[in-house]
Amino acid sequence: MNPFTAKTVQLIRSIPEGRVMTYGQVAAAAGNRRAARQVVRVLHSMSAAEQLPWHRIINAKGGISAPADAAGKGILQRDLLEAEGIVFREDGTVDLEACRWFPPDAEME
DNA sequence: AAGATGACTAGGT
DNA sequence: GACCTAGCCATCT
């Protein structure tokens, strides 16, 4: 497992309940702001681990990018977020300005 | 080895 | 705001 992946996992695991981060933001906080796609790759391989709150990762538009069956079992990412208190707008996006979380110990470039 | 792929983004029309 | 394009980069064919 490379450093980026490790940092990414650690970062995602540290996102508090009721908060979200964008792919690009996680990538930047993990050290490589152009690695949004690698963040996605991490989620692909780690989504099975319940420890990883993959649902708290949304796209830069504040919407859900994951396919409906990402969690399997018919669980929707949106449901998981709403269960944590995150409010969605009519268009299915969240208020990033209000819900986005900035990791305290991340080294933003 | 070369080309396609993806739970992305930023910038332009 | 909706839509298109060009970057991005580790993996997979």
mmCIF file with all atom_site columns, C-alpha atoms (C1' of nucleotides) in Angstrom:
data_model
loop_
_atom_site.group_PDB
_atom_site.id
_atom_site.type_symbol
_atom_site.label_atom_id
_atom_site.label_alt_id
_atom_site.label_comp_id
_atom_site.label_asym_id
_atom_site.label_entity_id
_atom_site.label_seq_id
_atom_site.pdbx_PDB_ins_code
_atom_site.Cartn_x
_atom_site.Cartn_y
_atom_site.Cartn_z
_atom_site.occupancy
_atom_site.B_iso_or_equiv
_atom_site.pdbx_formal_charge
_atom_site.auth_seq_id
_atom_site.auth_comp_id
_atom_site.auth_asym_id
_atom_site.auth_atom_id
_atom_site.pdbx_PDB_model_num
ATOM 1   C CA    . MET A 1 1   ? 0.000   0.000  0.000   1.00 0.00 ? 1   MET A CA    1
ATOM 2   C CA    . ASN A 1 2   ? 1.509   3.308  -1.043  1.00 0.00 ? 2   ASN A CA    1
ATOM 3   C CA    . PRO A 1 3   ? 1.730   6.384  1.214   1.00 0.00 ? 3   PRO A CA    1
ATOM 4   C CA    . PHE A 1 4   ? -1.004  8.173  -0.618  1.00 0.00 ? 4   PHE A CA    1
ATOM 5   C CA    . THR A 1 5   ? -3.432  5.335  -0.093  1.00 0.00 ? 5   THR A CA    1
ATOM 6   C CA    . ALA A 1 6   ? -2.555  5.032  3.569   1.00 0.00 ? 6   ALA A CA    1
ATOM 7   C CA    . LYS A 1 7   ? -2.995  8.734  4.157   1.00 0.00 ? 7   LYS A CA    1
ATOM 8   C CA    . THR A 1 8   ? -6.232  8.730  2.226   1.00 0.00 ? 8   THR A CA    1
ATOM 9   C CA    . VAL A 1 9   ? -7.696  5.919  4.286   1.00 0.00 ? 9   VAL A CA    1
ATOM 10  C CA    . GLN A 1 10  ? -6.621  7.548  7.501   1.00 0.00 ? 10  GLN A CA    1
ATOM 11  C CA    . LEU A 1 11  ? -8.096  10.829 6.364   1.00 0.00 ? 11  LEU A CA    1
ATOM 12  C CA    . ILE A 1 12  ? -11.424 9.398  5.357   1.00 0.00 ? 12  ILE A CA    1
ATOM 13  C CA    . ARG A 1 13  ? -11.670 7.488  8.583   1.00 0.00 ? 13  ARG A CA    1
ATOM 14  C CA    . SER A 1 14  ? -11.178 10.718 10.485  1.00 0.00 ? 14  SER A CA    1
ATOM 15  C CA    . ILE A 1 15  ? -14.097 12.516 8.883   1.00 0.00 ? 15  ILE A CA    1
ATOM 16  C CA    . PRO A 1 16  ? -16.605 13.255 11.645  1.00 0.00 ? 16  PRO A CA    1
ATOM 17  C CA    . GLU A 1 17  ? -20.180 12.153 11.408  1.00 0.00 ? 17  GLU A CA    1
ATOM 18  C CA    . GLY A 1 18  ? -22.363 14.667 9.664   1.00 0.00 ? 18  GLY A CA    1
ATOM 19  C CA    . ARG A 1 19  ? -19.499 16.053 7.634   1.00 0.00 ? 19  ARG A CA    1
ATOM 20  C CA    . VAL A 1 20  ? -18.267 15.367 4.098   1.00 0.00 ? 20  VAL A CA    1
ATOM 21  C CA    . MET A 1 21  ? -15.205 15.893 1.930   1.00 0.00 ? 21  MET A CA    1
ATOM 22  C CA    . THR A 1 22  ? -14.848 16.070 -1.834  1.00 0.00 ? 22  THR A CA    1
ATOM 23  C CA    . TYR A 1 23  ? -12.643 13.678 -3.797  1.00 0.00 ? 23  TYR A CA    1
ATOM 24  C CA    . GLY A 1 24  ? -10.316 16.454 -4.793  1.00 0.00 ? 24  GLY A CA    1
ATOM 25  C CA    . GLN A 1 25  ? -10.132 17.722 -1.264  1.00 0.00 ? 25  GLN A CA    1
ATOM 26  C CA    . VAL A 1 26  ? -9.152  14.336 0.098   1.00 0.00 ? 26  VAL A CA    1
ATOM 27  C CA    . ALA A 1 27  ? -6.573  13.987 -2.645  1.00 0.00 ? 27  ALA A CA    1
ATOM 28  C CA    . ALA A 1 28  ? -5.104  17.381 -1.803  1.00 0.00 ? 28  ALA A CA    1
ATOM 29  C CA    . ALA A 1 29  ? -5.081  16.664 1.908   1.00 0.00 ? 29  ALA A CA    1
ATOM 30  C CA    . ALA A 1 30  ? -3.413  13.325 1.244   1.00 0.00 ? 30  ALA A CA    1
ATOM 31  C CA    . GLY A 1 31  ? -0.642  15.086 -0.584  1.00 0.00 ? 31  GLY A CA    1
ATOM 32  C CA    . ASN A 1 32  ? -1.556  15.021 -4.256  1.00 0.00 ? 32  ASN A CA    1
ATOM 33  C CA    . ARG A 1 33  ? -4.284  17.368 -5.355  1.00 0.00 ? 33  ARG A CA    1
ATOM 34  C CA    . ARG A 1 34  ? -4.443  15.845 -8.815  1.00 0.00 ? 34  ARG A CA    1
ATOM 35  C CA    . ALA A 1 35  ? -5.171  12.371 -7.516  1.00 0.00 ? 35  ALA A CA    1
ATOM 36  C CA    . ALA A 1 36  ? -8.926  12.573 -7.144  1.00 0.00 ? 36  ALA A CA    1
ATOM 37  C CA    . ARG A 1 37  ? -9.177  9.461  -9.268  1.00 0.00 ? 37  ARG A CA    1
ATOM 38  C CA    . GLN A 1 38  ? -6.834  7.584  -6.983  1.00 0.00 ? 38  GLN A CA    1
ATOM 39  C CA    . VAL A 1 39  ? -9.060  8.488  -4.064  1.00 0.00 ? 39  VAL A CA    1
ATOM 40  C CA    . VAL A 1 40  ? -11.828 6.848  -6.012  1.00 0.00 ? 40  VAL A CA    1
ATOM 41  C CA    . ARG A 1 41  ? -9.649  3.801  -6.504  1.00 0.00 ? 41  ARG A CA    1
ATOM 42  C CA    . VAL A 1 42  ? -9.081  3.591  -2.764  1.00 0.00 ? 42  VAL A CA    1
ATOM 43  C CA    . LEU A 1 43  ? -12.797 3.641  -2.136  1.00 0.00 ? 43  LEU A CA    1
ATOM 44  C CA    . HIS A 1 44  ? -13.234 0.889  -4.705  1.00 0.00 ? 44  HIS A CA    1
ATOM 45  C CA    . SER A 1 45  ? -10.889 -1.389 -2.873  1.00 0.00 ? 45  SER A CA    1
ATOM 46  C CA    . MET A 1 46  ? -11.757 -0.382 0.670   1.00 0.00 ? 46  MET A CA    1
ATOM 47  C CA    . SER A 1 47  ? -15.495 0.171  0.474   1.00 0.00 ? 47  SER A CA    1
ATOM 48  C CA    . ALA A 1 48  ? -15.923 -3.336 1.830   1.00 0.00 ? 48  ALA A CA    1
ATOM 49  C CA    . ALA A 1 49  ? -14.335 -2.280 5.090   1.00 0.00 ? 49  ALA A CA    1
ATOM 50  C CA    . GLU A 1 50  ? -17.104 -0.876 7.242   1.00 0.00 ? 50  GLU A CA    1
ATOM 51  C CA    . GLN A 1 51  ? -14.550 1.173  9.062   1.00 0.00 ? 51  GLN A CA    1
ATOM 52  C CA    . LEU A 1 52  ? -14.250 3.380  6.029   1.00 0.00 ? 52  LEU A CA    1
ATOM 53  C CA    . PRO A 1 53  ? -17.035 5.971  5.829   1.00 0.00 ? 53  PRO A CA    1
ATOM 54  C CA    . TRP A 1 54  ? -16.816 6.083  2.043   1.00 0.00 ? 54  TRP A CA    1
ATOM 55  C CA    . HIS A 1 55  ? -20.240 7.706  1.893   1.00 0.00 ? 55  HIS A CA    1
ATOM 56  C CA    . ARG A 1 56  ? -18.795 10.907 3.318   1.00 0.00 ? 56  ARG A CA    1
ATOM 57  C CA    . ILE A 1 57  ? -16.896 11.429 0.092   1.00 0.00 ? 57  ILE A CA    1
ATOM 58  C CA    . ILE A 1 58  ? -18.844 13.334 -2.533  1.00 0.00 ? 58  ILE A CA    1
ATOM 59  C CA    . ASN A 1 59  ? -17.892 15.191 -5.702  1.00 0.00 ? 59  ASN A CA    1
ATOM 60  C CA    . ALA A 1 60  ? -16.926 18.819 -6.056  1.00 0.00 ? 60  ALA A CA    1
ATOM 61  C CA    . LYS A 1 61  ? -20.465 19.747 -7.021  1.00 0.00 ? 61  LYS A CA    1
ATOM 62  C CA    . GLY A 1 62  ? -21.744 18.537 -3.686  1.00 0.00 ? 62  GLY A CA    1
ATOM 63  C CA    . GLY A 1 63  ? -23.597 15.650 -5.263  1.00 0.00 ? 63  GLY A CA    1
ATOM 64  C CA    . ILE A 1 64  ? -23.382 11.868 -5.216  1.00 0.00 ? 64  ILE A CA    1
ATOM 65  C CA    . SER A 1 65  ? -21.163 10.295 -7.854  1.00 0.00 ? 65  SER A CA    1
ATOM 66  C CA    . ALA A 1 66  ? -21.281 6.728  -6.682  1.00 0.00 ? 66  ALA A CA    1
ATOM 67  C CA    . PRO A 1 67  ? -23.492 4.285  -8.543  1.00 0.00 ? 67  PRO A CA    1
ATOM 68  C CA    . ALA A 1 68  ? -26.613 3.322  -6.641  1.00 0.00 ? 68  ALA A CA    1
ATOM 69  C CA    . ASP A 1 69  ? -25.247 -0.091 -5.809  1.00 0.00 ? 69  ASP A CA    1
ATOM 70  C CA    . ALA A 1 70  ? -21.873 1.086  -4.574  1.00 0.00 ? 70  ALA A CA    1
ATOM 71  C CA    . ALA A 1 71  ? -22.715 -0.024 -1.080  1.00 0.00 ? 71  ALA A CA    1
ATOM 72  C CA    . GLY A 1 72  ? -24.525 -3.083 -2.276  1.00 0.00 ? 72  GLY A CA    1
ATOM 73  C CA    . LYS A 1 73  ? -27.518 -4.306 -0.357  1.00 0.00 ? 73  LYS A CA    1
ATOM 74  C CA    . GLY A 1 74  ? -29.582 -1.564 -1.938  1.00 0.00 ? 74  GLY A CA    1
ATOM 75  C CA    . ILE A 1 75  ? -28.119 1.034  0.380   1.00 0.00 ? 75  ILE A CA    1
ATOM 76  C CA    . LEU A 1 76  ? -27.976 4.538  -1.019  1.00 0.00 ? 76  LEU A CA    1
ATOM 77  C CA    . GLN A 1 77  ? -25.116 6.857  -0.150  1.00 0.00 ? 77  GLN A CA    1
ATOM 78  C CA    . ARG A 1 78  ? -27.622 9.614  0.255   1.00 0.00 ? 78  ARG A CA    1
ATOM 79  C CA    . ASP A 1 79  ? -29.535 7.657  2.897   1.00 0.00 ? 79  ASP A CA    1
ATOM 80  C CA    . LEU A 1 80  ? -26.381 7.081  4.894   1.00 0.00 ? 80  LEU A CA    1
ATOM 81  C CA    . LEU A 1 81  ? -25.604 10.789 4.841   1.00 0.00 ? 81  LEU A CA    1
ATOM 82  C CA    . GLU A 1 82  ? -29.120 11.868 5.716   1.00 0.00 ? 82  GLU A CA    1
ATOM 83  C CA    . ALA A 1 83  ? -28.987 9.406  8.600   1.00 0.00 ? 83  ALA A CA    1
ATOM 84  C CA    . GLU A 1 84  ? -26.036 11.418 9.903   1.00 0.00 ? 84  GLU A CA    1
ATOM 85  C CA    . GLY A 1 85  ? -27.916 14.643 9.689   1.00 0.00 ? 85  GLY A CA    1
ATOM 86  C CA    . ILE A 1 86  ? -26.715 15.900 6.346   1.00 0.00 ? 86  ILE A CA    1
ATOM 87  C CA    . VAL A 1 87  ? -29.402 17.787 4.507   1.00 0.00 ? 87  VAL A CA    1
ATOM 88  C CA    . PHE A 1 88  ? -29.847 17.478 0.771   1.00 0.00 ? 88  PHE A CA    1
ATOM 89  C CA    . ARG A 1 89  ? -31.278 20.195 -1.428  1.00 0.00 ? 89  ARG A CA    1
ATOM 90  C CA    . GLU A 1 90  ? -34.019 19.502 -3.906  1.00 0.00 ? 90  GLU A CA    1
ATOM 91  C CA    . ASP A 1 91  ? -31.501 18.875 -6.647  1.00 0.00 ? 91  ASP A CA    1
ATOM 92  C CA    . GLY A 1 92  ? -29.851 16.171 -4.578  1.00 0.00 ? 92  GLY A CA    1
ATOM 93  C CA    . THR A 1 93  ? -26.772 18.139 -3.589  1.00 0.00 ? 93  THR A CA    1
ATOM 94  C CA    . VAL A 1 94  ? -25.507 19.131 -0.164  1.00 0.00 ? 94  VAL A CA    1
ATOM 95  C CA    . ASP A 1 95  ? -24.366 22.525 1.010   1.00 0.00 ? 95  ASP A CA    1
ATOM 96  C CA    . LEU A 1 96  ? -20.607 22.098 0.780   1.00 0.00 ? 96  LEU A CA    1
ATOM 97  C CA    . GLU A 1 97  ? -19.969 25.406 2.456   1.00 0.00 ? 97  GLU A CA    1
ATOM 98  C CA    . ALA A 1 98  ? -21.789 24.100 5.490   1.00 0.00 ? 98  ALA A CA    1
ATOM 99  C CA    . CYS A 1 99  ? -20.929 20.401 5.525   1.00 0.00 ? 99  CYS A CA    1
ATOM 100 C CA    . ARG A 1 100 ? -17.447 20.248 4.059   1.00 0.00 ? 100 ARG A CA    1
ATOM 101 C CA    . TRP A 1 101 ? -14.907 19.267 6.659   1.00 0.00 ? 101 TRP A CA    1
ATOM 102 C CA    . PHE A 1 102 ? -11.289 20.330 6.755   1.00 0.00 ? 102 PHE A CA    1
ATOM 103 C CA    . PRO A 1 103 ? -8.935  17.886 8.450   1.00 0.00 ? 103 PRO A CA    1
ATOM 104 C CA    . PRO A 1 104 ? -6.971  19.718 11.188  1.00 0.00 ? 104 PRO A CA    1
ATOM 105 C CA    . ASP A 1 105 ? -3.695  17.918 10.586  1.00 0.00 ? 105 ASP A CA    1
ATOM 106 C CA    . ALA A 1 106 ? -3.718  17.856 6.828   1.00 0.00 ? 106 ALA A CA    1
ATOM 107 C CA    . GLU A 1 107 ? -0.956  19.521 4.925   1.00 0.00 ? 107 GLU A CA    1
ATOM 108 C CA    . MET A 1 108 ? -2.788  21.516 2.312   1.00 0.00 ? 108 MET A CA    1
ATOM 109 C CA    . GLU A 1 109 ? -0.328  22.625 -0.292  1.00 0.00 ? 109 GLU A CA    1
ATOM 110 C "C1'" . DA  B 2 1   ? 3.976   -2.003 -24.538 1.00 0.00 ? 1   DA  B "C1'" 1
ATOM 111 C "C1'" . DA  B 2 2   ? -0.093  0.943  -26.029 1.00 0.00 ? 2   DA  B "C1'" 1
ATOM 112 C "C1'" . DG  B 2 3   ? -4.720  2.142  -25.345 1.00 0.00 ? 3   DG  B "C1'" 1
ATOM 113 C "C1'" . DA  B 2 4   ? -8.900  2.312  -22.535 1.00 0.00 ? 4   DA  B "C1'" 1
ATOM 114 C "C1'" . DT  B 2 5   ? -11.033 3.315  -18.018 1.00 0.00 ? 5   DT  B "C1'" 1
ATOM 115 C "C1'" . DG  B 2 6   ? -12.954 5.702  -13.954 1.00 0.00 ? 6   DG  B "C1'" 1
ATOM 116 C "C1'" . DA  B 2 7   ? -17.666 6.984  -7.490  1.00 0.00 ? 7   DA  B "C1'" 1
ATOM 117 C "C1'" . DC  B 2 8   ? -12.956 13.431 -10.558 1.00 0.00 ? 8   DC  B "C1'" 1
ATOM 118 C "C1'" . DT  B 2 9   ? -12.033 18.693 -11.671 1.00 0.00 ? 9   DT  B "C1'" 1
ATOM 119 C "C1'" . DA  B 2 10  ? -11.415 23.129 -13.479 1.00 0.00 ? 10  DA  B "C1'" 1
ATOM 120 C "C1'" . DG  B 2 11  ? -12.130 26.061 -17.111 1.00 0.00 ? 11  DG  B "C1'" 1
ATOM 121 C "C1'" . DG  B 2 12  ? -14.373 27.498 -21.396 1.00 0.00 ? 12  DG  B "C1'" 1
ATOM 122 C "C1'" . DT  B 2 13  ? -18.767 27.983 -24.437 1.00 0.00 ? 13  DT  B "C1'" 1
ATOM 123 C "C1'" . DG  C 3 1   ? -26.839 26.951 -15.394 1.00 0.00 ? 1   DG  C "C1'" 1
ATOM 124 C "C1'" . DA  C 3 2   ? -26.214 23.002 -18.654 1.00 0.00 ? 2   DA  C "C1'" 1
ATOM 125 C "C1'" . DC  C 3 3   ? -22.778 21.001 -21.681 1.00 0.00 ? 3   DC  C "C1'" 1
ATOM 126 C "C1'" . DC  C 3 4   ? -18.152 20.071 -23.585 1.00 0.00 ? 4   DC  C "C1'" 1
ATOM 127 C "C1'" . DT  C 3 5   ? -13.106 19.608 -23.327 1.00 0.00 ? 5   DT  C "C1'" 1
ATOM 128 C "C1'" . DA  C 3 6   ? -8.861  18.810 -21.687 1.00 0.00 ? 6   DA  C "C1'" 1
ATOM 129 C "C1'" . DG  C 3 7   ? -6.068  17.443 -17.769 1.00 0.00 ? 7   DG  C "C1'" 1
ATOM 130 C "C1'" . DC  C 3 8   ? -5.219  13.927 -14.361 1.00 0.00 ? 8   DC  C "C1'" 1
ATOM 131 C "C1'" . DC  C 3 9   ? -2.837  9.202  -12.882 1.00 0.00 ? 9   DC  C "C1'" 1
ATOM 132 C "C1'" . DA  C 3 10  ? -2.874  4.338  -11.075 1.00 0.00 ? 10  DA  C "C1'" 1
ATOM 133 C "C1'" . DT  C 3 11  ? -4.893  0.015  -12.999 1.00 0.00 ? 11  DT  C "C1'" 1
ATOM 134 C "C1'" . DC  C 3 12  ? -6.561  -3.091 -16.260 1.00 0.00 ? 12  DC  C "C1'" 1
ATOM 135 C "C1'" . DT  C 3 13  ? -6.928  -5.113 -21.019 1.00 0.00 ? 13  DT  C "C1'" 1
#
